[in-house]
Every structure is written in structure tokens, then in C-alpha cells.
Short mmCIF file of C-alpha atoms and ligand atoms in Angstrom, two decimals:
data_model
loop_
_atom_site.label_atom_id
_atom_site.label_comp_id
_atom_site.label_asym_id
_atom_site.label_seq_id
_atom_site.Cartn_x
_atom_site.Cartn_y
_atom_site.Cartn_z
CA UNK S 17 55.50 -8.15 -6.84
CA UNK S 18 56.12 -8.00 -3.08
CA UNK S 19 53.45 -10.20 -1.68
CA UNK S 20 52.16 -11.21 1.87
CA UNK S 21 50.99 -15.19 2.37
CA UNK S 22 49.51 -15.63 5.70
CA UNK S 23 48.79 -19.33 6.57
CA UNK S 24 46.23 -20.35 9.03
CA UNK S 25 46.45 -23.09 11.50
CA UNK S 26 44.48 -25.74 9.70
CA UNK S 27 47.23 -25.73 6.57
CA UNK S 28 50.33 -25.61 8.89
CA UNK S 29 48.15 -28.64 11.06
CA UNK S 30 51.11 -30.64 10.67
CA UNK S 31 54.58 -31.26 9.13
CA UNK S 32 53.02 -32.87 5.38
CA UNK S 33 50.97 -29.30 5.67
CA UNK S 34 54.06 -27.44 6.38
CA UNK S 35 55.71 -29.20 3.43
CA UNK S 36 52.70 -28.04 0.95
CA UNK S 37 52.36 -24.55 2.51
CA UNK S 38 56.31 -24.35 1.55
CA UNK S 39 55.87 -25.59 -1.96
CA UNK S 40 53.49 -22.74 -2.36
CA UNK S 41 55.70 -20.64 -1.19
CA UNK S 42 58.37 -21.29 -3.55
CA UNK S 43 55.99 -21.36 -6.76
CA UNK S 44 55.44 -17.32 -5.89
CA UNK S 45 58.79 -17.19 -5.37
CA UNK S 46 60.01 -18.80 -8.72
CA UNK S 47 57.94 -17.03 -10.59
CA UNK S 48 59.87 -13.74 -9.58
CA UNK S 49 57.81 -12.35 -6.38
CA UNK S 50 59.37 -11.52 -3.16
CA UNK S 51 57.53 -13.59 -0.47
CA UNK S 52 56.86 -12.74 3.04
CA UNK S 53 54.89 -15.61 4.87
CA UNK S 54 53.27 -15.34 7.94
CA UNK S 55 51.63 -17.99 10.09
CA UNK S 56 49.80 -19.26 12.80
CA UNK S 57 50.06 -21.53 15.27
CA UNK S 58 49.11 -25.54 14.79
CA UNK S 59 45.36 -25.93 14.28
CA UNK S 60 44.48 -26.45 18.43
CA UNK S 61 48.18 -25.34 19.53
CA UNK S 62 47.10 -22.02 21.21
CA UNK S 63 43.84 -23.56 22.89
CA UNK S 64 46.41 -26.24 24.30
CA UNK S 65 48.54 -24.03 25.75
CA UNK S 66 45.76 -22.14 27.33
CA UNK S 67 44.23 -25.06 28.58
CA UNK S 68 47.78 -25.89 30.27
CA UNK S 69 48.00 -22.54 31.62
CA UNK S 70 44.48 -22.91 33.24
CA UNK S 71 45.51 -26.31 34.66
CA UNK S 72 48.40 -24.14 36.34
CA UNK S 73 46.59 -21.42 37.86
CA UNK S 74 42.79 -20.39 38.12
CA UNK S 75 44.20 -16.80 36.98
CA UNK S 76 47.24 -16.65 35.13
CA UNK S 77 49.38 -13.10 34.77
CA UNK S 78 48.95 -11.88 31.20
CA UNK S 79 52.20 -11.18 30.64
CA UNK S 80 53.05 -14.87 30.89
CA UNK S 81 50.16 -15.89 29.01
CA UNK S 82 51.61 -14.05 26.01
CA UNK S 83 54.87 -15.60 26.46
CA UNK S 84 53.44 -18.82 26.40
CA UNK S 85 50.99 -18.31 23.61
CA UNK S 86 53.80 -16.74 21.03
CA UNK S 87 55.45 -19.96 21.03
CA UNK S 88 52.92 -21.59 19.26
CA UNK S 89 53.37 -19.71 16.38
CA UNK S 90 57.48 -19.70 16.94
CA UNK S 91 57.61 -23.10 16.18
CA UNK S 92 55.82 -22.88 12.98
CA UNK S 93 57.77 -19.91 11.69
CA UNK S 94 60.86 -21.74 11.90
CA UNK S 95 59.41 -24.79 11.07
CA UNK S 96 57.90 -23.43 7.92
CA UNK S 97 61.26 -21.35 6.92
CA UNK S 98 63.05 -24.97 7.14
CA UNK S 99 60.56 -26.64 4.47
CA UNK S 100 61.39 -23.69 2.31
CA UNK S 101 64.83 -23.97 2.21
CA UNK S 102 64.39 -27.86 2.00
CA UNK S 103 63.11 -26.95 -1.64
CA UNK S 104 66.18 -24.85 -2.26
CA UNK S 105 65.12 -21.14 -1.59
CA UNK S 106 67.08 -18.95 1.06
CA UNK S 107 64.42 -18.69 4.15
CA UNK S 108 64.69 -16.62 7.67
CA UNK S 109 62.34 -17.16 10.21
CA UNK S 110 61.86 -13.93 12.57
CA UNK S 111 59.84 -13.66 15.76
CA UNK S 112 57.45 -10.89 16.05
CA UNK S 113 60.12 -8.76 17.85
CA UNK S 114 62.79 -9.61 15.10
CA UNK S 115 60.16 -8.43 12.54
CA UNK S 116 60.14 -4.95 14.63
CA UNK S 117 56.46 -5.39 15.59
CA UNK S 118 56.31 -2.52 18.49
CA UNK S 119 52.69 -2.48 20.06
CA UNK S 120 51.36 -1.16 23.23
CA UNK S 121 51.19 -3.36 26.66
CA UNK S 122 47.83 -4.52 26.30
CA UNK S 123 48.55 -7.81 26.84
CA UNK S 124 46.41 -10.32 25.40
CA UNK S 125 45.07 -7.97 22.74
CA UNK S 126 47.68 -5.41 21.73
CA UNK S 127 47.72 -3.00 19.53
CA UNK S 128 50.66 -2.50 16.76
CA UNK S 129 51.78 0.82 16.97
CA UNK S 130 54.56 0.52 14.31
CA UNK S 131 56.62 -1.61 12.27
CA UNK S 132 60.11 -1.30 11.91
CA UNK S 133 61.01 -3.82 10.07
CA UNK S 134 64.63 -3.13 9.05
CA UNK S 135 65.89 -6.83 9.18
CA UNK S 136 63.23 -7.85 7.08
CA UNK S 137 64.21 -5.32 4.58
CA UNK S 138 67.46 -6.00 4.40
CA UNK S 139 66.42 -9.77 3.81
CA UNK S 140 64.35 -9.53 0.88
CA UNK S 141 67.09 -7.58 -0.44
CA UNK S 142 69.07 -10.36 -0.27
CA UNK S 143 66.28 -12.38 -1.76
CA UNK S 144 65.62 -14.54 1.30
CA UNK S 145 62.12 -15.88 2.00
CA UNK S 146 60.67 -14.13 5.38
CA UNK S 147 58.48 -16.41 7.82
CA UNK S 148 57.07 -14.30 10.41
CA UNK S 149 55.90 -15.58 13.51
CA UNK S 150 51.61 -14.32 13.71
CA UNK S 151 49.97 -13.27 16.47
CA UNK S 152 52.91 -11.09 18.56
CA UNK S 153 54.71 -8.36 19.48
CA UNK S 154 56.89 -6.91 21.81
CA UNK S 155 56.33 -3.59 23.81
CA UNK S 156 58.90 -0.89 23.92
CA UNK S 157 60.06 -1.65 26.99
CA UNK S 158 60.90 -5.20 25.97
CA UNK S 159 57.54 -7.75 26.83
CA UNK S 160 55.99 -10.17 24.45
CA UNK S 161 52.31 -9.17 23.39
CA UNK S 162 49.81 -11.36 21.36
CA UNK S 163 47.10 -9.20 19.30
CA UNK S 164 44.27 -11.35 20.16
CA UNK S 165 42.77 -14.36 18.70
CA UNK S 166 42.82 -14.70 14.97
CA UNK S 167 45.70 -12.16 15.21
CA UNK S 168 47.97 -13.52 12.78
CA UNK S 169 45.50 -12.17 9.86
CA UNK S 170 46.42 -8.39 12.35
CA UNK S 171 50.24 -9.44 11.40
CA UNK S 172 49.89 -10.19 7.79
CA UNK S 173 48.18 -6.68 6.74
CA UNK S 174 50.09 -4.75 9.05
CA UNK S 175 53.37 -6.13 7.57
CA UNK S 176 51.61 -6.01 4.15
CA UNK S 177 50.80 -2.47 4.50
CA UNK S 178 54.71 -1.76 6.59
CA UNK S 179 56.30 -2.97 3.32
CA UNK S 180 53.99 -1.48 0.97
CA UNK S 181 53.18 -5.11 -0.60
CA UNK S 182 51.51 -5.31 -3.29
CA UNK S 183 48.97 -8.07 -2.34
CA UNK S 184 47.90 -10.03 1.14
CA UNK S 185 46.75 -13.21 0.57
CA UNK S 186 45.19 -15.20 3.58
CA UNK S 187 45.38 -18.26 2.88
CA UNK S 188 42.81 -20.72 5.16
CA UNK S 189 40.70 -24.00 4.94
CA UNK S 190 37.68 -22.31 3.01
CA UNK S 191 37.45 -21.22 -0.51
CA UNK S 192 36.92 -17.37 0.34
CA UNK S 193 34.35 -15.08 1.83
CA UNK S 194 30.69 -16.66 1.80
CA UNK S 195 27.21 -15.21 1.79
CA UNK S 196 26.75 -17.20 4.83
CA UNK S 197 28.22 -20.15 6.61
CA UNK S 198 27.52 -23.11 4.13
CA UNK S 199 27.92 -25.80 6.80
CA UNK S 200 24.17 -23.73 8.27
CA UNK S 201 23.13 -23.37 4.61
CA UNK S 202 25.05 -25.45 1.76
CA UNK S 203 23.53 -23.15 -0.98
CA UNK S 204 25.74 -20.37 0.05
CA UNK S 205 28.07 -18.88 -2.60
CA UNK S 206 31.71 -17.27 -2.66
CA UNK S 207 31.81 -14.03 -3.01
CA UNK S 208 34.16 -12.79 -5.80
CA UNK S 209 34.80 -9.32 -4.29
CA UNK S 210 33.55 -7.31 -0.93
CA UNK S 211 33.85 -4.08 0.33
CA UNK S 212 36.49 -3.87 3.66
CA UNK S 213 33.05 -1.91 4.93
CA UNK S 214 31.20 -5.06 4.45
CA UNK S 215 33.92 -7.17 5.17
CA UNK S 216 34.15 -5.55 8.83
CA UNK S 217 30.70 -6.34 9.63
CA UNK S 218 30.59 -9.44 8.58
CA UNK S 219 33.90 -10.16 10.57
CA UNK S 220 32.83 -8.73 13.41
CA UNK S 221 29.86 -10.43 13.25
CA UNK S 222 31.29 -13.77 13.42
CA UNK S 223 31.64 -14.76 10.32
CA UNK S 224 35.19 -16.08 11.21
CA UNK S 225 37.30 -15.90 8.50
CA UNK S 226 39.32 -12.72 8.89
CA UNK S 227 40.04 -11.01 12.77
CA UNK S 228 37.96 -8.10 12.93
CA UNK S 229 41.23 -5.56 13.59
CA UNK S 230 42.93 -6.83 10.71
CA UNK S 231 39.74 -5.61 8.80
CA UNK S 232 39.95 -2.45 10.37
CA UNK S 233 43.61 -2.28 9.31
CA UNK S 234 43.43 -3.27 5.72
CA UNK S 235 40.32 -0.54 5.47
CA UNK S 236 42.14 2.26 7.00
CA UNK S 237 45.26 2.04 5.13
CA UNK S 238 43.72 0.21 2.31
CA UNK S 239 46.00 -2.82 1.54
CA UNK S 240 44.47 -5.53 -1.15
CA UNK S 241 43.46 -8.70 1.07
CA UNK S 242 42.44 -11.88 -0.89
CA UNK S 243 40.80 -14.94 1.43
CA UNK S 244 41.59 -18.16 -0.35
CA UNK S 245 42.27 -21.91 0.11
CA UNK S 246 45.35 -23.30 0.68
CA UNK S 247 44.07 -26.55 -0.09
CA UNK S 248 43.06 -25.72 -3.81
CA UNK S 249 44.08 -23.12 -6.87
CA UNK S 250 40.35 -21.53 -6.97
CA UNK S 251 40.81 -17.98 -6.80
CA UNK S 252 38.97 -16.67 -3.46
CA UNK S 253 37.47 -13.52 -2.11
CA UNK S 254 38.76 -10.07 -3.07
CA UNK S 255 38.23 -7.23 -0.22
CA UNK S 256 38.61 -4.25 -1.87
CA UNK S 257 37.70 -0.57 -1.77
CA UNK S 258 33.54 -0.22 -2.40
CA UNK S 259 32.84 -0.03 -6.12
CA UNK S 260 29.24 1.37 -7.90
CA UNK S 261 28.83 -2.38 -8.69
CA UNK S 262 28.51 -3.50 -4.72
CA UNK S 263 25.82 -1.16 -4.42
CA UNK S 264 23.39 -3.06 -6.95
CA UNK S 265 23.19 -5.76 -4.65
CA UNK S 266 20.95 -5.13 -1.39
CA UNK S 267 22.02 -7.94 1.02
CA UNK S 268 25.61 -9.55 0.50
CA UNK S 269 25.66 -11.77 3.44
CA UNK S 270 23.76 -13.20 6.33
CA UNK S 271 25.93 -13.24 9.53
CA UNK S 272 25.71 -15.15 12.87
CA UNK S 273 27.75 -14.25 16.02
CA UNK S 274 27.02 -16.95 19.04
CA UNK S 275 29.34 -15.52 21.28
CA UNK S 276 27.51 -12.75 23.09
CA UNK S 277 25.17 -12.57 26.01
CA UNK S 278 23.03 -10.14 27.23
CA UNK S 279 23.09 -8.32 30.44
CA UNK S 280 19.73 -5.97 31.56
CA UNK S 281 19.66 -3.82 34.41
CA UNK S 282 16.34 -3.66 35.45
CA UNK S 283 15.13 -0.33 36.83
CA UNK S 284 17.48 2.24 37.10
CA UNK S 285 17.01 5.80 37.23
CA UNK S 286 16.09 8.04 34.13
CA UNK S 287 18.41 10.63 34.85
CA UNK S 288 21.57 12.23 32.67
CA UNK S 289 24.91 10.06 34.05
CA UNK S 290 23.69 7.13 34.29
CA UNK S 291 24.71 5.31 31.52
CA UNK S 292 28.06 7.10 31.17
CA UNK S 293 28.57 5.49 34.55
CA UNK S 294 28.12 2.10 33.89
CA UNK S 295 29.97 2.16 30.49
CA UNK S 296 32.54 3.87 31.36
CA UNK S 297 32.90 0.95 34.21
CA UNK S 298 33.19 -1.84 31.54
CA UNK S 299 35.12 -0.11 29.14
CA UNK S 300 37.41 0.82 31.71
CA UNK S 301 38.11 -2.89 32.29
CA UNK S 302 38.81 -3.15 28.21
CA UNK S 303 35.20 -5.46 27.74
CA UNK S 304 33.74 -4.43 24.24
CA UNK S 305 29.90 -3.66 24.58
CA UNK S 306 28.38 -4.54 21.50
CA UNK S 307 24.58 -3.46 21.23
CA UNK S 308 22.66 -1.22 23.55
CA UNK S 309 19.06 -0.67 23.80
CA UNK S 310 17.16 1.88 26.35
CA UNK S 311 13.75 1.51 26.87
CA UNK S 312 11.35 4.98 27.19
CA UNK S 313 10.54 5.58 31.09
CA UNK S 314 8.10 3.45 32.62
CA UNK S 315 6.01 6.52 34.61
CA UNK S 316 8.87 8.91 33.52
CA UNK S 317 11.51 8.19 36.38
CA UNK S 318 12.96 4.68 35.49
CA UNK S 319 14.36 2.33 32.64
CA UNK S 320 16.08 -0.53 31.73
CA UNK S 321 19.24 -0.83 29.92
CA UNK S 322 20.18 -3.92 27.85
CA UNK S 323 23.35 -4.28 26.25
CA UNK S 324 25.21 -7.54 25.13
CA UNK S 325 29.08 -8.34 25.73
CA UNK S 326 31.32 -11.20 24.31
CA UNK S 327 30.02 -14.43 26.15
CA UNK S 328 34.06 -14.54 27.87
CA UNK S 329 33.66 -11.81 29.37
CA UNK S 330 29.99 -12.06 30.89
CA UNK S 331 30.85 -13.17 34.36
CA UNK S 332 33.44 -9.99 34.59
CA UNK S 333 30.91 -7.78 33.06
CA UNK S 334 27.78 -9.15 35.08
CA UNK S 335 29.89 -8.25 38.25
CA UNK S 336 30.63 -5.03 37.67
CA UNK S 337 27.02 -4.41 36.35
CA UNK S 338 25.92 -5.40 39.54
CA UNK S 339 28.07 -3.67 41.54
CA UNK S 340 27.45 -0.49 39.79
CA UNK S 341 23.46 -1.55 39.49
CA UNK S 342 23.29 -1.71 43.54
CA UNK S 343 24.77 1.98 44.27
CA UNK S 344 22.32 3.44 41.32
CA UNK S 345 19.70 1.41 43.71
CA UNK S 346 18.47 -0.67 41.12
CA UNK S 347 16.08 -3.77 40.57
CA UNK S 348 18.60 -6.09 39.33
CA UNK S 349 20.52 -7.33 36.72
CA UNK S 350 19.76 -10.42 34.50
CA UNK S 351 22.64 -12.24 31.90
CA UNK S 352 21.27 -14.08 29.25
CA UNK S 353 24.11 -16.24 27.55
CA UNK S 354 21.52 -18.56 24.94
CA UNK S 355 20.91 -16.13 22.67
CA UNK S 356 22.71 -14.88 19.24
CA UNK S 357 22.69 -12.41 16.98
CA UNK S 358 21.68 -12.74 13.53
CA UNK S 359 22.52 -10.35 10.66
CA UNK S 360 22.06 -8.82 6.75
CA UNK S 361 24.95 -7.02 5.88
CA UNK S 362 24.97 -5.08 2.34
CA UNK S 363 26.73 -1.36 1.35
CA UNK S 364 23.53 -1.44 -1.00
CA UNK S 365 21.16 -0.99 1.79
CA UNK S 366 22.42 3.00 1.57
CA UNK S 367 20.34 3.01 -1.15
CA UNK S 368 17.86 0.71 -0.52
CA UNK S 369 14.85 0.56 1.95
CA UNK S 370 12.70 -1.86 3.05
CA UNK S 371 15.66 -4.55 4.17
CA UNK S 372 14.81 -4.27 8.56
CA UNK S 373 11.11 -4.77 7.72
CA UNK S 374 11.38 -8.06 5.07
CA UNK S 375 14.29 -9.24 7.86
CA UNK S 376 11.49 -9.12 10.67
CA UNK S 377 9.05 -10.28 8.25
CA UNK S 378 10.69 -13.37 7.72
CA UNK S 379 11.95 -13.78 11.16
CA UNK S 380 8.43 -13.28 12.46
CA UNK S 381 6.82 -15.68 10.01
CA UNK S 382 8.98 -18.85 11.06
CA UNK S 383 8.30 -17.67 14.87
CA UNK S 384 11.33 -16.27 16.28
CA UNK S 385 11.02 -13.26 18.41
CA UNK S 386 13.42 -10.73 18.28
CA UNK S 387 15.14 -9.55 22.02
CA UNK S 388 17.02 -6.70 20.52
CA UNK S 389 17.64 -4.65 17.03
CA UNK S 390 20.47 -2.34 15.97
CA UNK S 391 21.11 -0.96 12.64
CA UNK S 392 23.90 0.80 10.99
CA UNK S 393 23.94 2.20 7.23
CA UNK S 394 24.95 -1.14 6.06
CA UNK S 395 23.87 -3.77 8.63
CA UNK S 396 20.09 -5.03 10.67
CA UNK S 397 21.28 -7.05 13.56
CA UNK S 398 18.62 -8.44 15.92
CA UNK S 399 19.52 -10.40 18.90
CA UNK S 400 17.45 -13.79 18.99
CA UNK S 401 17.26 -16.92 21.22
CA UNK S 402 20.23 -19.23 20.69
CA UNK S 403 18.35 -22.41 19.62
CA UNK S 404 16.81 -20.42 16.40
CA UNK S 405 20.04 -19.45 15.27
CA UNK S 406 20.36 -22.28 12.32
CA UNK S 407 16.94 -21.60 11.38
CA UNK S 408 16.88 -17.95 10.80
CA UNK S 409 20.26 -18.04 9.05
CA UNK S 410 18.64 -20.39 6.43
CA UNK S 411 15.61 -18.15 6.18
CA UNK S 412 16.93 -15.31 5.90
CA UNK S 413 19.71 -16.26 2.96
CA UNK S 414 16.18 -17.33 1.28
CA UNK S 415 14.35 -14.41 1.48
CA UNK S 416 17.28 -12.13 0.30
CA UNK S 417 17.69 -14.12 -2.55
CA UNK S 418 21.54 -14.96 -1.85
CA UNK S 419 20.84 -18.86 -3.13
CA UNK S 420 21.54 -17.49 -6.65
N1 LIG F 24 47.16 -18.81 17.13
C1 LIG F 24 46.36 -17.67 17.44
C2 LIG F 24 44.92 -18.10 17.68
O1 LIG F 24 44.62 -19.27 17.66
C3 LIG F 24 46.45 -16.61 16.39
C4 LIG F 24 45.98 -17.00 15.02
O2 LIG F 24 45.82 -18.17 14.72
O3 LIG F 24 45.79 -16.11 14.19
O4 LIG F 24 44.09 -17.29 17.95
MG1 MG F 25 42.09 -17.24 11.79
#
């Protein structure tokens, strides 16, 4: 088998991790599989060098920021293809751009566009290890690129799914996928399999073990991601193609995302353009808007808008809000940042009714007002205040029944 190990920060922390990580790698590799590894930065190496960069400068270029943040994960690459020759297997570490990882000049959160990945090749071939360096890039016209944060999980299924590999594993300090975060509530279980559907929403809902766009990635071109431990042998969290089983099962998993905050402009016209206006505004400056809600008129001729953005982007986004809110002459604009958003996630729900209701049920009974709702096919999100978060987690994996 050709498979893809992809090594978080926590289990290359330091060099007695980098020593185990390698001994993993050569057990695959001994028992006949061509290995490509790829890894992250040290545990806190990328936050360091951004916290150096903002001692530097109050705005640092991009473009220099993703210089500086690819090293991170440089170092481990070649630190980790040195432990695995140390054990007596041929190793070559490659940077992003040596592993033919073209993306476009986003910087800070490219996007791959293709993989070359004719060196690589030619290595396994010749039965050498590969350690890629996670998390970069390089542009066509030469620059470094990072894929955003998380983005080494981007490089292991894109390079899984370049070389056709068999299986990605992603390999991290938890035992797989869970119904909810078992540090909130400790009767949460691992999840032996999960739809990349599921998967997605539950990533990008903040359940953090996989980057969102790697979900995307795996879905799309379908490439077999497992989520284990690389601190154990248990066997982790399969996420897979939907099966008729998944669908038996209502709710699989209670999310919580505490990284958004909510903007309302208060007041502004009920008139067509409007909205395209202001959207187009912030996702012309590349902010993600997550929810939206639009109330009815108040006497026919106004509204308010609500939407929510990632909490590091709020002071860009309330800005241009504003700006845009004073030449559609309206009230005002308000940013919330201590609130989350808490959700049940299931492919069953296609076929089940009644899950938004029992969720506000249950939210309403243990006193927690809900600010704002979206649903999809598969998801009930409702935006609540911060400090309840914990609490409706815990009642919510309760009343779904995801204890057993
Ligand atoms: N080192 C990068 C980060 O901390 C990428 C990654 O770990 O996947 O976001
Ligand atoms: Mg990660």
C-alpha cells in the first residue's frame, strides 16, 4: 500500500517525539508500504513566530509572513527524515515547493491548484521515505504560500489524493473523531466511522481535529482519511463516503465553534441591493461570513441584518460594515464577540424530523436564549451567549442520547 502519515504538532513537540513518530514510520515501512509523511510544525512553533513577527511590525506583509511561518514546519521535515534514517530506512525531506505544491497567491490561506510531484515519484521508486514539509506552497511565479492554519491536514490529502494513496492517516494527540469535545463532556465516545458530509460540519464547526479545506478535499475527490493517535495503537475515526448505516443514527455529534462574533446593522433600507452590497464588501476583502439572518420590515421600509464572522477578523469586518452602513444611511452597527455557536450535526436528520425543535427544547429548558439559528440538511446551529457554551454542549449530548 502507498500510504499518507500526517503528524501533528503535539507528536513532533520535541526531538524524543520525533524519534517515536520515526519508529512508526518505519514499522509501515517494514511491513512492505511505501510511506509518505507529512508534518507540522512544533506544538506552539507557528504561534511563536507570529508572535515575533507582531513584535516586529503592527502589520506585517503577507508574503513574509509565509516565509517565516514555512520554516516551522522545514525544520521538522528534515528533522523527522533524519530520525528515519537513524533507524536504517532511506529518508528525503522536501519542502512544499520540492514536493511540487503549486497554489495560487493568496497568501496566508492559499489554495493548491496542483501537485506535481515528480521528485517524490521518482523517490518512492527508489524506496526512500518522503517527509513533506505541511502547511506550504509556492506560487507559479516563485513565492512561498501557507494554506492556513491546520493546513498540514490540506497537505496530507492533497498529496494523498496526487499519488493516488491508498490511505491518509492523521495522526494527532486524540484517539479519533468524538461526538463532542470530552474535555466539555467526558462521556463522549469515538466515533468508528463518519461521513466527509458530517465530517465537514463538524470541522467547520470547530470541532478541531481536521482543517475544514482538507475536509472539503478528501470529500470532493474522495480519499480514505483515518484520525488517530499517535500516542497509542487504538484504531481511530474512519471518514468515509455516507453509508445506509449513518443514516440510522439522528444526531452524530454536538459541535461548538467560539471563534465568531456577530455584527448587526441596525436599520437599513428594505430595498433589492442592499445586501449584495455589503457582502460583496467583505468577501471582497477574503473574510468568510458564516450565518446570516434578515429580519421582516419593521413598517415595510427597514431591517436589520445580522451575520457573524471569524472573531480575527471582526475589527476588519466591523469597519467596513460601518463604512458601508453610513452611505446606506443606517442606524448603526453593533459587534458582539461573547457569544458561540452551538451545533447537532447528523446525515440522519434527512430523514428525520423533529431534531431543531428537541435542540431548542432543551436549550430553552436550562435557560439559554438563542441570538441566531441556521439549518442545513444535516446541521441546527444556533448562535448563543459565550458563557453558556459548556452548558449547552453537555445538554445537548444528553438529550440526543450520544452518552451511549
Ligand atoms: N503549523 C501550522 C499551524 O499551526 C499548520 C499545521 O499545524 O497544520 O497552523
Ligand atoms: Mg491540526
Amino acid at each position: 500500500m502507498l500510504i499518507v502519515q500526517k503528524y501533528g504538532g503535539t507528536s513532533v513537540a520535541n526531538a524524543d517525539r520525533i524519534k517515536a513518530v520515526a519508529e512508526r514510520v518505519a514499522k509501515a515501512a517494514k511491513e512492505g508500504h511505501k510511506v509518505v509523511v507529512v508534518v507540522s510544525a512544533m506544538a506552539g512553533e507557528t504561534d511563536k513566530l507570529i508572535g515575533l513577527a507582531n513584535q516586529i511590525s503592527t502589520n506585517p506583509g503577507e508574503r513574509e509572513m509565509d516565509l517565516l511561518l514555512s520554516s516551522g514546519e522545514r525544520i521538522t521535515s528534515a528533522l523527522t527524515a533524519m530520525a528515519v534514517e537513524a533507524l536504517g530506512y532511506k529518508a528525503i525531506a522536501f519542502t512544499g515547493r520540492q514536493m511540487g505544491i503549486i497554489t495560487d497567491a493568496v497568501h496566508t490561506k492559499a489554495r493548491i491548484e496542483k501537485i506535481t510531484g515528480e521528485r517524490a515519484r521518482k523517490a518512492l521508486d527508489e524506496n526512500y521515505v518522503i517527509v513533506v514539509a505541511g502547511f506550504q506552497g509556492i506560487t507559479g511565479t516563485d513565492d512561498v504560500t501557507t494554506l492556513g492554519r491546520g493546513g498540514s491536514d490540506l497537505s496530507a490529502v492533497a498529496i494523498a489524493s496526487a499519488l493516488n494513496a491508498d490511505l491518509c492517516e492523521i495522526y494527532t494527540d486524540v484517539d479519533g473523531v468524538y461526538t463532542t469535545d470530552p474535555n466539555i463532556a467526558p462521556e463522549a465516545r469515538k466515533l468508528e466511522k463518519i461521513s466527509y458530509e458530517e465530517m465537514l460540519e463538524l470541522a467547520s464547526l470547530g470541532a478541531k481535529v481536521l482543517q475544514t479545506r482538507s475536509v472539503e478535499f478528501a470529500m470532493k475527490y474522495e480519499v480514505p482519511v483515518v484520525v488517530r493517535s499517535s500516542f497509542n495503537d487504538n484504531p481511530g475515526t474512519l471518514v468515509t463516503r455516507e453509508d445506509k448505516d449513518m443514516e440510522k443514527v439522528v444526531v452524530s455529534g454536538v459541535a461548538y465553534d467560539k471563534n465568531q462574533s456577530k455584527i448587526t446593522v441596525k436599520t437599513v433600507p428594505d430595498k433589492p441591493g442592499i445586501a449584495a452590497r455589503l457582502f460583496k464588501a467583505i468577501a471582497d476583502a477574503n473574510i468568510v461570513v458564516d450565518m446570516i439572518v434578515q429580519n421582516i420590515s419593521i413598517g415595510g421600509n427597514a431591517t436589520d441584518i445580522s451575520f457573524t464572522v471569524p472573531k480575527t477578523d471582526s475589527k476588519k469586518t466591523l469597519a467596513l460594515t460601518e463604512k458601508i452602513a453610513g452611505e446606506l444611511e443606517a442606524k448603526g452597527v453593533d459587534l458582539r464577540e461573547d457569544i458561540a455557536k452551538i451545533s447537532v450535526v447528523g446525515v440522519g436528520m434527512r430523514t428525520h424530523s423533529g431534531v431543531a425543535s428537541q435542540m431548542f427544547d432543551t436549550l430553552a429548558k436550562h435557560g439559554i436564549n438563542i441570538m441566531m439559528i441556521s439549518t442545513s440538511e444535516i446541521k441546527v446551529s444556533c448562535i448563543i451567549e459565550l458563557k453558556y457554551t459548556e452548558l449547552a454542549v453537555r445538554v445537548l449530548h444528553e438529550a440526543f442520547g450520544l452518552s451511549q
